């Protein structure tokens, strides 16, 4: 029973939504709107799950004094602190919460994102080796596209930007479309497996 | 490895990535400090946005909506394009609306407007309206409602005024008039405009995205679902150039005074034009192009590294061959 | 980084330091009086209906670090409520010298989200009159109702079924109201009342959210003003058909405009007319003065308007009313069989104006706007433009159809034949011999374009190119002769081949001329025959059973060929809220609502009541009134009094007639079940409101227009006898069109067929697999390596890291990732290796926990399952990366799996993983991230391989069958792609067109 009821819900709702895709009627769209209000109502409860897990993991770490438990203290302090600040002073512009968001969260996010530049450089360095004929083609294509993106490209040859955009528009797109097609089919297949109850790992555990 | 002596090339092969990081950092920082002139090549997706916006010039029954869907982390790439497009609209008297659905985007949107407004006598409510922040949850409903009536959908602007009563709205009702939406994001958020505003109401949609995301959108460009795209700093630099070459173009009149004489877009002119960086006084108007210098140097550095790495690879391969 | 005492101490220090960075100076003690707003003023908004005030003040200087200004309003000085705020960018401050807040129109007043109780505003001194928003407390907001116009927006279900019948007894009369709780209102919106006093004040808030003292409240009184002057008005006389045509523009503010009128004025009377205008301006000025000073008396001289009214229409607020009208002159007269009413004065005006058509140039025409307060504003006088009807635009036939494949909220209005025009051109090469020309085409459902033919001629008339566009990609390439002049004008002739004949003479012409400024060929005007298409635009007019006046659905350019007219599902009632019941906690609204209008006399509304007993009561009252008036008629003396009495009796009789004979009301009265009765009335109301008659007008915007007849569908039988409901509506489906809700989206047919084929394939192949047939599956390196990777971790005694993507459970990729997690966790449990699963989504977390737990059970090692090994980190994208990277560095994970959906964080994680020397296996369907994974991971499952992985690992017939079905479907798709390419290359586009465009 523990398995069958959720499975039944998935199958029934799954088919209803599959039908919804083909039926534009008002009945169908009203049903969809109704469903969405429920989603909105349910979703806040999920936050609780996250917070509970976070608290459990870190409190155990602190209790057992596992290596680096101090980090967990910082995490817990940040969790409680940010929450408390938000509850006490609100989250409007000008409150300590907003200040934390602007001066801690935003710059830290930006920092992590900008690391990408460095990582891309080192990844490119490692990856682009003319190990084989295919790798050589990849290497040359990459160099042309890189040059095509910057002003110096056109100085070297007026063809570089053109070839660069050709590479992006033709081989790149061809490969992408191919992958996208496979992904689309793969998704459909997985969805179908879920609908038919073949795939049920999402219910927890194996088959 | 059998040999003890490690050659330069082999050392290049196993280069610690921290050296690469250092060189990349320097390659980015130095060009910022010492700007130089470089010629930006303008690509078609950027041209198309420019042409579309320019075709609204001076019309009161056309408008552009700029949707800001990003936070500060992608500001470096997206902010210059936002300023450039806003300047284009202000220069050519095109009504502009701005809106954002993320609280993080609100300050960036205000800042972009502030920066772009400098030097123009534009008035909120007449030349542009800032619709302000609207919750993400109502993104799609609002977007659909705009297909019917924009003023009804957004109700009030950022200053709390009823949008319906604003001068700018006089001839603008829905996507038929607000015919172009430009979404700035570092994610796929802009695609929702395609699915809803384009498919349902036939609005033109263009994107300003970070360079990493640009490759994803070529499919939509090719199929015509996207009117145009600005990809990363390069796209921003292209747009800056287009604005400088056409929209803010000045000509000497009969008295020998430089007067604004905006030109229509032409491929022939863009090919010939060359703007010196030092001629542009306002640094905010050339941010992307200065950034492009850094990007140029960084790209060259990476290419040099790749070339060195490959030479090293070949040298060591030959050696192993010899040994074997 | 290992933490020790010194380092933790450093961390704490850093945190404390951070607190010092808070904008402390904004919290410091300051002289509060410097933060009080100066120059607070409240002014009436001109040209409005007396409901608008504008509050202005001088913003504080930038140094004061103000973050917002809060606005408060009240009807007395001692209690002002927060009504809105204006945010300010702290860094830049406010650039101008003045700030404005407009308190106009209906806007937010109260809803269920308001606070329950009245609360004082923050940071104000004791005894301050400032409060936060209006509370939900009826004791407080109830008495305020009379000081505003409060509009309640009520969902129809609440209005119809939750209204309580409340009887209010006042002065012997009993009035019945529908009582509703606040939560049954979607919202209440307020509008200021004219000539009432309102007080406003402003509070500044600085960036530390400190509220400063308020300014001394300023008073404002909204005043009724005359409407804004119409800027454009054109009069045209078509002499051969004896017709006057008028076109005008509308002002911005239209809320209280009630009538639009056209007057005729003899030129010799212009002076008199100017005097009249001066006089009405004087009256308005005097009225205003009278309101301010009670000693001033009304003007006694009266000047007659020398202009005569020839046309009047109701403005049909809130719709955009029509902007054109034509009047036929019959026998040298402009006349109308019925007089025009004026509902404010009760007078009726006959139109019977003689005019000499031979001397039409001796007349002026004037347009006026007449508002609720009976102020009239005239446009400038306009002379008539005389022409023949052949000079007016020709209007193409048009059609109305239901838009297909929708939920029934659009009608499709289409007219004319397809249009194509050039938009741009670019040289493709240096020698300028190749020209790329962009074009645009417009058509409608009636005409499907098969081919567009372009013929290009040079200046001397030689044909240089002929292009057949069988697939319209909006661009054509033209080869110009090597030796030709590159700046010469090119002439284009464009014709079509459509699904039906459009006539051989249907040719569009346009030129591409060299433009000096752009140095390229630039398209000119578009001509269809000799008509310049861009000169004209179309108005689409419509009206429903509910409202007699034509309104503008849309105005579109002359190149447009169809519109989709949005007909919204309205399910709200808008009711004025004036009364309340404090004991029951109810707001009271009128229980009567209009259902439709009379078909022959559309200014007469057909109304009903929520409570059927009330309908009977009203009938009774009307009859009593008639009896009362008839009885008292003998006592009346003057002729006017008698006439008034007769009129009143006539009105009551008419109302009774409507109530007893109207088929909808009659039917409703016969329904005994109140719920069913309301349901019937609601249905009728819906059809009355959402069924439209259409006509189109083609105009140059200056009065040169032609108007079509209304569209009548010929191919329909008169309303079917069976469908009795529509018998209540004359012309339903013939002249009046209601969009239909469709049950199947035809555009999705290919998708449905493919889904069915796919389903069948799956079943067939599963059966085959179950029969024991061997299905070949291409080996996937990444999947085969999973076992080795887990083995490696076991050997090294280090944990495994598994990231199930960074998106939610709604993403199929996440589900595929979780399916792989099940297999990996089981193997890991068997080998007794620890597995760490960090999650970014709340819902993925419990599922992942359950999967890992189950895997341990299956492996027979329930004791080794640690719930803490599957944990939530954060939803913030880059903070999640920081968390995962930290785990990799600290725990030195031996094997990392990334399975699911990833964005920009992908490379940040895998690059770190590579640097810690872990074996990495990734799988994603995020196309942009695949290159990053390939370069930094040892094995990558590309796109669909991610989905195939679980089937591959499970190797059971059910899974394998599905996997194989995907392959066959791919073959099918490939077949269509290749055939489509070949066919369309040979001008056969039927296959491409069979698939929906999007």
PDB file of C-alpha atoms in Angstrom, chain C residues 452-457 463-469 476-479 493 495:
ATOM      1  CA  UNK C 452       5.618  34.458 -53.443  1.00  0.00           C
ATOM      2  CA  UNK C 453       7.030  35.624 -56.779  1.00  0.00           C
ATOM      3  CA  UNK C 454       9.409  38.545 -56.914  1.00  0.00           C
ATOM      4  CA  UNK C 455      10.254  40.219 -60.203  1.00  0.00           C
ATOM      5  CA  UNK C 456      13.061  42.760 -60.103  1.00  0.00           C
ATOM      6  CA  UNK C 457      13.555  45.427 -62.778  1.00  0.00           C
ATOM      7  CA  UNK C 463      14.097  42.292 -65.707  1.00  0.00           C
ATOM      8  CA  UNK C 464      17.194  41.401 -63.714  1.00  0.00           C
ATOM      9  CA  UNK C 465      15.842  38.718 -61.456  1.00  0.00           C
ATOM     10  CA  UNK C 466      12.837  36.494 -60.971  1.00  0.00           C
ATOM     11  CA  UNK C 467      12.515  34.673 -57.684  1.00  0.00           C
ATOM     12  CA  UNK C 468      10.070  32.028 -56.624  1.00  0.00           C
ATOM     13  CA  UNK C 469       9.874  31.876 -52.832  1.00  0.00           C
ATOM     14  CA  UNK C 476      15.854  36.709 -50.899  1.00  0.00           C
ATOM     15  CA  UNK C 477      19.203  37.025 -52.596  1.00  0.00           C
ATOM     16  CA  UNK C 478      19.519  38.934 -55.831  1.00  0.00           C
ATOM     17  CA  UNK C 479      22.469  38.845 -58.197  1.00  0.00           C
ATOM     18  CA  UNK C 493       6.804  43.421 -58.477  1.00  0.00           C
ATOM     19  CA  UNK C 495       2.664  38.356 -56.725  1.00  0.00           C
TER      20      UNK C 495
END
